[in-house]
Short mmCIF file of C-alpha atoms in Angstrom, two decimals:
data_model
loop_
_atom_site.label_atom_id
_atom_site.label_comp_id
_atom_site.label_asym_id
_atom_site.label_seq_id
_atom_site.Cartn_x
_atom_site.Cartn_y
_atom_site.Cartn_z
CA MET A 1 0.28 -0.19 0.26
CA GLY A 2 1.31 3.37 -1.17
CA HIS A 3 2.04 6.66 1.30
CA ILE A 4 -0.89 8.43 -0.11
CA GLU A 5 -3.35 4.83 0.22
CA GLN A 6 -2.01 4.61 4.00
CA GLY A 7 -2.40 7.85 4.71
CA ALA A 8 -6.22 8.10 3.64
CA THR A 9 -7.16 4.91 5.35
CA GLU A 10 -5.85 6.16 8.22
CA SER A 11 -7.54 8.91 8.32
CA THR A 12 -10.82 8.32 9.48
CA GLY A 13 -9.38 6.64 12.63
CA ALA A 14 -6.66 9.63 13.30
CA GLN A 15 -9.85 12.29 13.16
CA THR A 16 -12.00 10.21 15.48
CA HIS A 17 -10.15 10.32 18.82
CA THR A 18 -8.76 13.65 18.15
CA GLY A 19 -11.45 15.29 20.09
CA ARG A 20 -10.01 12.57 22.23
CA ARG A 21 -6.76 13.58 22.56
CA PRO A 22 -4.89 14.48 26.17
CA MET A 23 -4.77 18.22 26.74
CA VAL A 24 -0.84 18.18 26.58
CA GLU A 25 -1.32 16.60 23.56
CA TRP A 26 -3.40 18.76 21.87
CA VAL A 27 -1.55 21.61 23.14
CA THR A 28 1.61 20.42 21.25
CA TRP A 29 -0.57 19.42 17.89
CA ALA A 30 -2.15 22.98 18.05
CA ARG A 31 1.50 25.04 18.77
CA ALA A 32 2.98 22.87 15.50
CA GLU A 33 -0.30 24.22 13.17
CA TRP A 34 -0.26 27.24 14.68
CA GLN A 35 3.83 27.46 13.12
CA THR A 36 2.82 26.28 10.18
CA VAL A 37 0.18 28.63 9.67
CA ARG A 38 2.45 32.03 10.21
CA TRP A 39 5.23 31.17 7.90
CA LEU A 40 3.30 29.66 5.39
CA ALA A 41 0.64 32.91 5.45
CA LEU A 42 3.83 34.94 5.87
CA LEU A 43 5.43 33.79 2.85
CA VAL A 44 1.64 34.24 0.63
CA LEU A 45 1.77 37.13 1.57
CA ILE A 46 4.89 38.63 0.68
CA HIS A 47 4.73 36.89 -2.71
CA SER A 48 1.26 38.35 -2.96
CA LEU A 49 2.58 41.86 -2.38
CA VAL A 50 5.42 41.16 -5.23
CA TYR A 51 2.53 41.41 -7.33
CA VAL A 52 0.50 43.80 -5.40
CA PHE A 53 2.99 46.63 -6.60
CA LEU A 54 4.21 45.29 -9.48
CA VAL A 55 1.34 45.37 -11.57
CA PRO A 56 0.81 49.04 -12.64
CA PRO A 57 -2.70 50.75 -11.51
CA TRP A 58 -5.74 49.26 -13.48
CA GLN A 59 -3.66 46.51 -15.36
CA HIS A 60 -5.85 43.59 -14.41
CA TYR A 61 -9.17 41.97 -15.73
CA ASP A 62 -11.50 44.89 -15.74
CA GLU A 63 -10.40 46.63 -12.68
CA PRO A 64 -11.31 50.67 -13.32
CA GLY A 65 -15.14 48.85 -13.50
CA HIS A 66 -14.57 47.30 -10.28
CA PHE A 67 -12.99 50.29 -8.44
CA LEU A 68 -15.47 52.85 -9.72
CA TYR A 69 -18.44 50.79 -8.59
CA ALA A 70 -16.89 50.66 -4.88
CA ALA A 71 -15.96 54.06 -5.30
CA TYR A 72 -19.73 55.10 -6.69
CA ILE A 73 -21.26 53.10 -3.44
CA ALA A 74 -18.60 55.10 -1.25
CA ARG A 75 -19.31 58.09 -2.37
CA GLY A 76 -23.21 58.09 -2.38
CA GLY A 77 -23.97 55.69 -4.39
CA ILE A 78 -24.08 54.72 -8.11
CA ASP A 79 -26.02 57.84 -8.87
CA ALA A 80 -24.09 60.11 -6.79
CA PRO A 81 -23.34 63.83 -7.70
CA ASP A 82 -19.62 63.75 -7.66
CA ASN A 83 -19.20 59.87 -9.63
CA VAL A 84 -18.59 62.32 -13.10
CA MET A 85 -15.69 63.40 -10.95
CA VAL A 86 -14.04 60.04 -9.68
CA ALA A 87 -14.69 59.14 -13.05
CA ARG A 88 -12.56 61.51 -14.36
CA GLU A 89 -9.46 60.86 -12.11
CA VAL A 90 -9.29 57.64 -12.49
CA ALA A 91 -9.66 57.78 -16.20
CA ASP A 92 -6.83 60.61 -16.65
CA SER A 93 -4.56 57.60 -14.17
CA MET A 94 -5.33 55.35 -16.56
CA TYR A 95 -3.94 57.70 -19.07
CA ARG A 96 -0.85 58.82 -16.97
CA HIS A 97 0.19 55.01 -16.58
CA GLY A 98 0.04 54.05 -20.29
CA PHE A 99 -3.79 52.33 -20.27
CA TRP A 100 -4.61 53.44 -23.30
CA PRO A 101 -1.95 53.92 -26.40
CA PRO A 102 -0.55 57.38 -26.89
CA ASP A 103 -2.53 58.79 -29.35
CA VAL A 104 -5.54 58.33 -27.59
CA ARG A 105 -6.39 60.46 -24.57
CA PRO A 106 -9.92 60.27 -22.70
CA ASP A 107 -12.32 63.46 -22.64
CA LEU A 108 -11.49 65.17 -19.41
CA LEU A 109 -13.72 68.00 -19.98
CA SER A 110 -17.41 66.41 -21.25
CA PRO A 111 -20.35 66.74 -18.78
CA ARG A 112 -20.58 62.91 -18.80
CA PRO A 113 -18.20 60.58 -17.43
CA PRO A 114 -15.67 58.65 -19.97
CA GLY A 115 -15.57 56.35 -21.41
CA ILE A 116 -14.00 52.91 -19.19
CA PRO A 117 -13.81 49.54 -19.52
CA THR A 118 -15.82 47.67 -17.80
CA ASP A 119 -19.23 48.84 -16.32
CA GLN A 120 -19.08 46.33 -13.32
CA ARG A 121 -22.72 47.46 -12.14
CA LEU A 122 -24.31 44.76 -13.54
CA HIS A 123 -23.17 42.33 -10.47
CA PRO A 124 -24.75 41.58 -7.00
CA PRO A 125 -23.25 44.51 -4.31
CA LEU A 126 -21.75 42.74 -1.93
CA TYR A 127 -17.83 43.24 -2.77
CA TYR A 128 -17.94 46.46 -3.33
CA ALA A 129 -20.23 47.82 -0.57
CA LEU A 130 -17.74 45.73 1.70
CA MET A 131 -14.75 47.81 0.05
CA ALA A 132 -16.63 51.00 -0.18
CA GLY A 133 -16.13 50.88 3.46
CA PRO A 134 -11.82 51.97 3.08
CA LEU A 135 -12.30 53.64 -0.13
CA SER A 136 -14.70 56.13 1.28
CA LEU A 137 -11.73 56.59 4.69
CA LEU A 138 -9.05 57.33 2.04
CA ARG A 139 -11.48 59.40 -0.86
CA TYR A 140 -9.14 62.09 -0.45
CA LEU A 141 -6.12 60.46 -1.47
CA SER A 142 -4.82 59.86 -4.98
CA VAL A 143 -7.28 57.30 -6.79
CA GLU A 144 -3.83 55.59 -7.49
CA THR A 145 -2.95 55.21 -3.54
CA GLN A 146 -6.68 53.88 -3.18
CA LEU A 147 -6.44 51.03 -5.34
CA TYR A 148 -3.37 50.42 -3.90
CA ALA A 149 -5.03 50.13 -0.84
CA VAL A 150 -7.99 48.07 -1.55
CA ARG A 151 -5.34 45.79 -3.21
CA LEU A 152 -4.13 45.15 -0.12
CA ILE A 153 -7.37 43.62 0.82
CA SER A 154 -7.46 41.42 -2.13
CA ALA A 155 -3.95 40.14 -0.47
CA GLY A 156 -5.26 39.45 2.44
CA LEU A 157 -7.80 37.53 0.59
CA MET A 158 -5.59 35.52 -1.06
CA VAL A 159 -3.32 34.73 2.31
CA LEU A 160 -6.90 32.87 3.67
CA THR A 161 -7.76 31.37 0.64
CA VAL A 162 -4.40 29.20 0.80
CA LEU A 163 -4.79 28.67 4.48
CA ALA A 164 -8.24 27.52 3.28
CA VAL A 165 -6.75 24.97 0.99
CA TRP A 166 -3.98 24.12 3.46
CA ARG A 167 -6.32 23.17 6.14
CA LEU A 168 -8.64 20.99 3.78
CA ILE A 169 -5.83 18.85 2.81
CA ARG A 170 -5.14 18.94 6.19
CA VAL A 171 -8.98 17.58 6.81
CA VAL A 172 -8.72 14.96 3.96
CA LEU A 173 -5.13 13.58 4.63
CA PRO A 174 -3.98 13.90 8.42
CA THR A 175 -1.56 11.92 7.94
CA GLU A 176 0.62 14.25 4.88
CA PRO A 177 0.95 17.59 6.62
CA GLU A 178 3.26 17.84 3.74
CA LEU A 179 1.51 17.30 1.03
CA ALA A 180 -0.98 20.30 2.52
CA VAL A 181 1.73 22.21 2.75
CA ILE A 182 2.27 21.67 -1.11
CA VAL A 183 -0.83 22.23 -2.67
CA ALA A 184 -1.65 25.13 -0.88
CA GLY A 185 1.98 26.24 -2.24
CA LEU A 186 0.83 25.18 -5.97
CA VAL A 187 -2.10 27.62 -5.59
CA ALA A 188 -0.21 30.42 -4.50
CA LEU A 189 2.49 29.95 -7.08
CA THR A 190 -0.06 29.58 -9.98
CA PRO A 191 1.08 32.61 -12.19
CA ALA A 192 -2.14 33.68 -13.50
CA PHE A 193 -4.17 32.84 -9.99
CA ALA A 194 -2.13 35.15 -7.85
CA ASP A 195 -2.25 37.83 -10.77
CA LEU A 196 -5.32 38.32 -10.22
CA MET A 197 -5.99 37.82 -6.54
CA SER A 198 -3.59 40.71 -6.36
CA ALA A 199 -6.23 42.92 -8.04
CA PHE A 200 -9.11 44.94 -7.34
CA ASN A 201 -11.68 42.49 -8.08
CA SER A 202 -14.94 40.50 -7.29
CA ASP A 203 -13.16 37.10 -8.29
CA VAL A 204 -11.20 37.63 -5.19
CA LEU A 205 -13.23 37.70 -2.57
CA MET A 206 -15.47 34.57 -4.29
CA ASN A 207 -12.58 32.64 -4.88
CA MET A 208 -11.83 32.75 -1.20
CA ALA A 209 -15.63 31.75 -0.40
CA ALA A 210 -15.56 29.08 -2.47
CA ALA A 211 -12.02 27.82 -0.91
CA ALA A 212 -13.41 27.84 2.28
CA ALA A 213 -16.97 26.17 0.88
CA PHE A 214 -15.00 23.17 -0.25
CA LEU A 215 -13.30 23.21 3.02
CA GLY A 216 -16.55 23.00 4.51
CA PHE A 217 -18.00 20.30 2.24
CA ALA A 218 -15.11 18.30 3.20
CA LEU A 219 -15.49 18.04 6.68
CA ALA A 220 -19.47 17.55 5.83
CA LEU A 221 -18.42 14.76 3.88
CA ARG A 222 -16.02 12.96 7.28
CA ASP A 223 -18.07 13.69 9.84
CA GLY A 224 -21.75 14.04 8.45
CA TRP A 225 -24.05 16.90 9.16
CA ARG A 226 -22.07 18.93 12.02
CA PRO A 227 -22.22 22.68 12.92
CA THR A 228 -18.68 23.68 11.84
CA GLY A 229 -18.57 21.75 8.23
CA LEU A 230 -22.25 22.34 7.89
CA THR A 231 -22.39 25.97 8.74
CA LEU A 232 -18.89 26.75 6.84
CA ALA A 233 -20.43 24.63 3.37
CA LEU A 234 -23.21 27.06 3.58
CA VAL A 235 -22.06 30.01 4.17
CA ALA A 236 -19.12 30.15 2.25
CA THR A 237 -21.51 29.15 -0.45
CA LEU A 238 -24.19 32.16 0.19
CA VAL A 239 -21.13 34.41 0.03
CA ALA A 240 -19.79 33.71 -3.24
CA LEU A 241 -23.08 33.50 -4.64
CA MET A 242 -23.64 37.11 -3.40
CA THR A 243 -20.84 38.24 -4.67
CA LYS A 244 -20.42 36.93 -8.37
CA ARG A 245 -23.03 34.87 -10.92
CA THR A 246 -19.96 32.95 -11.33
CA ALA A 247 -20.38 31.37 -8.41
CA ALA A 248 -23.64 29.71 -9.40
CA PRO A 249 -22.41 26.57 -10.25
CA LEU A 250 -20.90 25.98 -6.80
CA VAL A 251 -24.39 24.92 -5.81
CA ILE A 252 -23.95 21.53 -7.02
CA PRO A 253 -20.74 19.99 -5.27
CA LEU A 254 -22.89 22.01 -2.29
CA LEU A 255 -25.92 19.62 -2.87
CA VAL A 256 -23.72 16.54 -3.46
CA ALA A 257 -21.83 17.04 -0.19
CA LEU A 258 -25.15 17.73 2.04
CA VAL A 259 -26.69 14.61 0.29
CA TRP A 260 -23.78 12.74 1.15
CA GLY A 261 -22.80 14.19 4.75
CA ALA A 262 -26.43 12.93 5.57
CA TRP A 263 -26.52 9.74 4.01
CA ARG A 264 -23.12 8.47 5.39
CA SER A 265 -23.38 4.35 4.12
CA ARG A 266 -23.12 3.79 0.76
CA ILE A 267 -26.49 4.87 -2.05
CA ARG A 268 -27.49 2.43 -4.81
CA TRP A 269 -27.06 3.93 -8.12
CA TRP A 270 -31.09 3.42 -8.69
CA VAL A 271 -31.15 5.91 -5.94
CA TYR A 272 -29.21 8.51 -7.52
CA LEU A 273 -31.35 8.05 -10.42
CA ALA A 274 -34.54 8.15 -8.90
CA GLY A 275 -33.34 11.69 -6.83
CA ALA A 276 -32.07 13.17 -10.37
CA VAL A 277 -35.06 12.66 -11.92
CA ILE A 278 -37.67 13.91 -9.22
CA ALA A 279 -35.09 17.11 -8.95
CA LEU A 280 -35.31 17.85 -12.24
CA GLY A 281 -38.89 17.30 -12.64
CA GLY A 282 -39.90 19.43 -9.64
CA LEU A 283 -37.38 22.18 -10.99
CA ALA A 284 -39.18 22.01 -13.98
CA VAL A 285 -42.94 22.32 -12.93
CA SER A 286 -42.24 24.71 -10.15
CA GLY A 287 -39.85 26.69 -12.32
CA PHE A 288 -42.08 26.86 -15.76
CA GLU A 289 -44.80 27.14 -17.55
CA TRP A 290 -45.72 24.92 -20.28
CA THR A 291 -47.87 26.35 -23.30
CA ALA A 292 -48.85 25.58 -26.76
CA GLU A 293 -45.85 27.93 -27.95
CA GLY A 294 -43.65 25.99 -25.35
CA ALA A 295 -41.91 26.53 -21.92
CA ARG A 296 -41.27 30.28 -20.39
CA SER A 297 -40.36 30.61 -16.77
CA ARG A 298 -42.48 31.63 -14.18
CA PRO A 299 -42.47 35.07 -12.13
CA TRP A 300 -39.98 33.92 -9.62
CA LEU A 301 -37.48 32.18 -12.42
CA ALA A 302 -37.88 35.44 -14.88
CA THR A 303 -37.07 37.61 -12.06
CA LEU A 304 -33.69 35.91 -11.08
CA GLU A 305 -33.05 35.64 -14.76
CA GLN A 306 -33.14 39.08 -15.11
CA ASN A 307 -31.77 40.41 -11.97
CA TYR A 308 -29.16 37.72 -11.29
CA PHE A 309 -28.39 35.72 -14.53
CA ARG A 310 -29.00 38.37 -17.02
CA ALA A 311 -30.01 35.35 -19.47
CA GLU A 312 -33.13 33.97 -19.96
CA ILE A 313 -32.67 30.35 -19.37
CA VAL A 314 -35.30 28.73 -21.65
CA PRO A 315 -33.19 30.69 -25.42
CA TRP A 316 -30.04 29.25 -23.22
CA LEU A 317 -31.21 25.26 -22.91
CA GLN A 318 -32.45 25.48 -26.52
CA SER A 319 -29.12 27.25 -27.99
CA TRP A 320 -27.60 24.23 -26.50
CA LEU A 321 -29.03 21.86 -29.27
CA ASN A 322 -27.18 24.22 -31.73
CA TRP A 323 -23.94 21.60 -31.71
CA GLU A 324 -23.19 22.47 -35.91
CA ARG A 325 -22.08 25.74 -34.96
CA ALA A 326 -21.31 24.81 -30.91
CA TRP A 327 -18.66 22.67 -31.64
CA PRO A 328 -15.99 24.39 -33.14
CA LEU A 329 -16.37 27.17 -30.59
CA TYR A 330 -16.32 24.95 -27.67
CA LEU A 331 -12.94 23.72 -28.68
CA SER A 332 -11.74 27.26 -29.13
CA THR A 333 -13.43 27.58 -25.66
CA ILE A 334 -11.32 24.78 -24.24
CA GLY A 335 -7.88 26.27 -25.39
CA VAL A 336 -8.29 29.56 -24.39
CA ALA A 337 -9.56 28.90 -20.72
CA HIS A 338 -6.81 26.54 -20.41
CA ASN A 339 -3.89 29.09 -20.84
CA HIS A 340 -5.66 31.58 -19.53
CA PHE A 341 -6.36 29.64 -16.59
CA TRP A 342 -2.44 28.73 -15.73
CA ALA A 343 -0.33 31.15 -17.76
CA ARG A 344 -1.95 34.32 -18.81
CA LEU A 345 -1.57 37.68 -17.04
CA ALA A 346 -2.50 41.25 -16.32
CA TRP A 347 -6.04 41.29 -19.05
CA GLY A 348 -4.89 38.20 -20.23
CA HIS A 349 -2.55 39.62 -22.97
CA ILE A 350 0.06 38.88 -21.80
CA PRO A 351 1.65 34.86 -21.79
CA ILE A 352 4.22 33.27 -19.60
CA LEU A 353 7.03 31.52 -21.69
CA PRO A 354 5.09 31.33 -24.71
CA PRO A 355 4.58 28.91 -26.47
CA VAL A 356 6.46 26.72 -23.59
CA GLY A 357 4.07 27.74 -20.82
CA ASP A 358 0.63 26.93 -22.76
CA TRP A 359 2.47 23.38 -23.32
CA LEU A 360 3.40 22.69 -20.40
CA PHE A 361 0.29 23.30 -18.72
CA ALA A 362 -1.46 21.02 -20.71
CA GLY A 363 1.60 18.51 -20.67
CA LEU A 364 0.73 18.50 -16.66
CA SER A 365 -2.99 18.13 -17.40
CA VAL A 366 -2.78 15.40 -19.20
CA ALA A 367 -0.88 13.68 -17.29
CA ALA A 368 -2.57 14.13 -14.04
CA LEU A 369 -5.92 12.32 -16.09
CA VAL A 370 -3.81 9.43 -16.72
CA GLY A 371 -2.94 9.45 -13.22
CA LEU A 372 -6.37 10.06 -12.20
CA ALA A 373 -7.32 6.91 -14.10
CA ARG A 374 -4.83 4.49 -12.55
CA GLY A 375 -4.86 6.04 -9.59
CA TRP A 376 -8.73 5.67 -8.86
CA PHE A 377 -8.48 1.18 -9.57
CA ASP A 378 -6.20 1.88 -5.51
CA TRP A 379 -8.42 4.40 -4.32
CA ARG A 380 -11.55 2.33 -4.54
CA HIS A 381 -10.47 -0.48 -2.40
CA THR A 382 -8.07 1.59 -0.08
CA TRP A 383 -9.74 5.20 0.68
CA PRO A 384 -13.05 5.24 3.01
CA LEU A 385 -16.14 6.02 1.51
CA TRP A 386 -15.94 9.85 2.49
CA LEU A 387 -12.77 9.91 1.30
CA GLN A 388 -14.01 8.30 -2.23
CA ARG A 389 -16.91 10.45 -2.17
CA TRP A 390 -14.45 13.58 -1.65
CA PHE A 391 -12.45 12.48 -5.17
CA TRP A 392 -16.29 12.64 -6.78
CA LEU A 393 -17.06 15.48 -5.15
CA CYS A 394 -14.02 17.38 -6.62
CA LEU A 395 -14.37 15.94 -10.18
CA VAL A 396 -18.10 16.93 -10.05
CA ALA A 397 -17.00 20.32 -9.33
CA VAL A 398 -14.25 20.87 -12.06
CA ILE A 399 -16.74 19.21 -14.65
CA ALA A 400 -19.60 21.54 -13.44
CA ALA A 401 -17.31 24.96 -13.93
CA TRP A 402 -16.34 23.27 -17.49
CA ILE A 403 -20.03 22.87 -18.30
CA ALA A 404 -20.86 26.23 -16.71
CA LEU A 405 -17.77 27.95 -18.76
CA LEU A 406 -18.79 26.47 -22.21
CA GLY A 407 -22.59 27.82 -20.88
CA ARG A 408 -21.44 31.30 -21.44
CA LEU A 409 -21.19 31.18 -25.06
CA HIS A 410 -25.45 30.56 -25.02
CA PRO A 411 -27.62 32.25 -26.01
CA LEU A 412 -24.97 31.84 -29.26
CA PRO A 413 -26.03 35.30 -30.96
CA GLU A 414 -26.94 35.84 -34.98
CA GLY A 415 -24.54 36.83 -37.30
CA VAL A 416 -21.57 37.25 -34.80
CA SER A 417 -18.86 35.31 -32.73
CA PRO A 418 -19.64 35.24 -29.16
CA TYR A 419 -17.12 36.50 -26.65
CA ILE A 420 -14.63 33.50 -25.55
CA PRO A 421 -14.60 33.33 -21.77
CA ARG A 422 -11.39 33.37 -20.40
CA GLY A 423 -10.10 30.91 -17.72
CA ARG A 424 -10.61 33.19 -14.70
CA TYR A 425 -14.13 31.85 -14.88
CA LEU A 426 -12.98 28.40 -13.53
CA TYR A 427 -11.28 29.78 -10.56
CA TRP A 428 -14.41 28.94 -8.43
CA ALA A 429 -13.44 25.21 -8.40
CA MET A 430 -9.06 25.96 -8.07
CA VAL A 431 -9.57 23.95 -5.30
CA PRO A 432 -10.70 20.44 -6.70
CA THR A 433 -8.61 21.15 -9.55
CA MET A 434 -5.30 21.68 -7.37
CA TRP A 435 -6.07 18.69 -6.38
CA LEU A 436 -7.06 16.38 -8.70
CA LEU A 437 -3.67 17.79 -10.50
CA VAL A 438 -1.87 16.65 -7.21
CA MET A 439 -3.41 13.35 -6.70
CA GLY A 440 -3.38 12.37 -10.88
CA TRP A 441 0.44 13.97 -10.90
CA ARG A 442 1.78 11.60 -7.86
CA HIS A 443 -0.21 8.14 -9.03
CA LEU A 444 1.72 8.82 -12.35
CA TRP A 445 4.87 7.85 -10.97
CA PRO A 446 6.18 4.52 -10.04
CA GLU A 447 5.15 4.29 -5.48
CA ARG A 448 9.07 4.78 -4.92
CA TRP A 449 8.97 7.49 -6.56
CA ARG A 450 6.07 9.64 -5.52
CA SER A 451 7.13 11.10 -2.53
CA HIS A 452 9.86 13.22 -4.81
CA ALA A 453 7.38 13.62 -7.79
CA ARG A 454 5.48 16.20 -5.55
CA TYR A 455 8.56 18.64 -4.99
CA ALA A 456 9.27 18.26 -8.31
CA LEU A 457 6.03 19.47 -9.26
CA ILE A 458 5.92 22.33 -6.45
CA ALA A 459 9.36 23.19 -8.13
CA ILE A 460 7.96 23.71 -12.07
CA PHE A 461 5.45 25.75 -10.67
CA GLY A 462 8.24 27.91 -8.82
CA VAL A 463 10.02 28.44 -11.86
CA VAL A 464 7.29 29.50 -13.85
CA ASP A 465 5.90 31.62 -10.96
CA LEU A 466 9.62 33.39 -11.19
CA ALA A 467 9.16 33.70 -15.20
CA ALA A 468 5.76 35.34 -14.47
CA ILE A 469 7.49 38.19 -12.13
CA VAL A 470 9.85 38.39 -14.75
CA THR A 471 7.77 39.12 -17.81
CA LEU A 472 5.53 41.42 -15.79
CA ALA A 473 8.63 42.97 -15.04
CA MET A 474 9.71 43.48 -18.50
CA TYR A 475 6.97 44.33 -20.59
CA TYR A 476 6.08 47.51 -18.01
CA TYR A 477 9.38 48.89 -16.87
CA GLN A 478 12.23 47.83 -19.51
#
């Protein structure tokens, strides 16, 4: 039995008598855990601060629009009288920091606010209301100072995200503390993720909440419906949903975790089938009205479509049937999203080590898939049921993330090509993605090499991350 399998098999017992440890033993364990948390948090914070101050103002995905949304709230609301003034300040700062070509200068004299990409006021207001607090305190400082201040908050949320990942692996494989640090380190060293998580962007809060939610899911699978795991899963999922509609697919692993947390024994296949039929049937009856012209959304669902999803579900579902037109777009989206997930910086226009970086991560992904296929034949016999379910929950979450990403193409517009969604829309599933990558990578190798393979993986990520930092420095400051 390999090292991973031993840790997995022992994990149930190790957690069962954690609460019965003698006080001295518990204090020793807590001190060791706290020491790891302290140095891991410090290293992640320093690493995040490099990205915070290396990237010039406004050079992240939609950062000007995110800033303006929060700044408007800080100044009295999205219709406040001085909104035009702050928009002018941002536009002028964008010009001074080289956001536009030298021959493009925003109109700062018009009574209308200058055109700034991209308006974020259609998103849920939770993140922006939270960020409006510090912006209100700093409103009389320059907009650049305000921007860097809220980027520091993003760096703090990145630290919490990585710590959630570390804690999750400690829950899943408590006998492998080194693996927990390595997986957390891989998340921190993923260049495109680190770049986005140092920006002023609502994705930062959503991704942190999603990581906390997956920690709650793991606790629910291991312990059942106990207050800690259940509360963390529900509250963190709610925060993610209230932050951005991109987190909507997170409901799927939440429901899976709730069901498996309630039923701790094996469930027959026909129960899953019957449950899916009943759930879909109930949704079809409660959510749609069926007329001679076809289906249409009921008022409650239509309100949700308009205010949250910003798309009508019936045309969206019908658009999936257009395979002839959609298939080439799917292939293009998979390639673009995968490259952007790992190896694109700033607004997605700065590649890392092209084209080597893209091929490197494509190879790692394929290798992980092969390793997962090989590993499952061992894990299903050596892992406890809850850990097997954690594996399947991760797989379900990643598949749901990719299906949702392809769903952003629909409904297909007439006469024009749709926007190809980027890999950042997959970051809510960063935790299961990284878990599957690490487990697949390790099981790809012979058993005697697996303890060394994890160090090779983090070395690869470290080199690529260093290349990303050098790339940003050369791009913006050469």
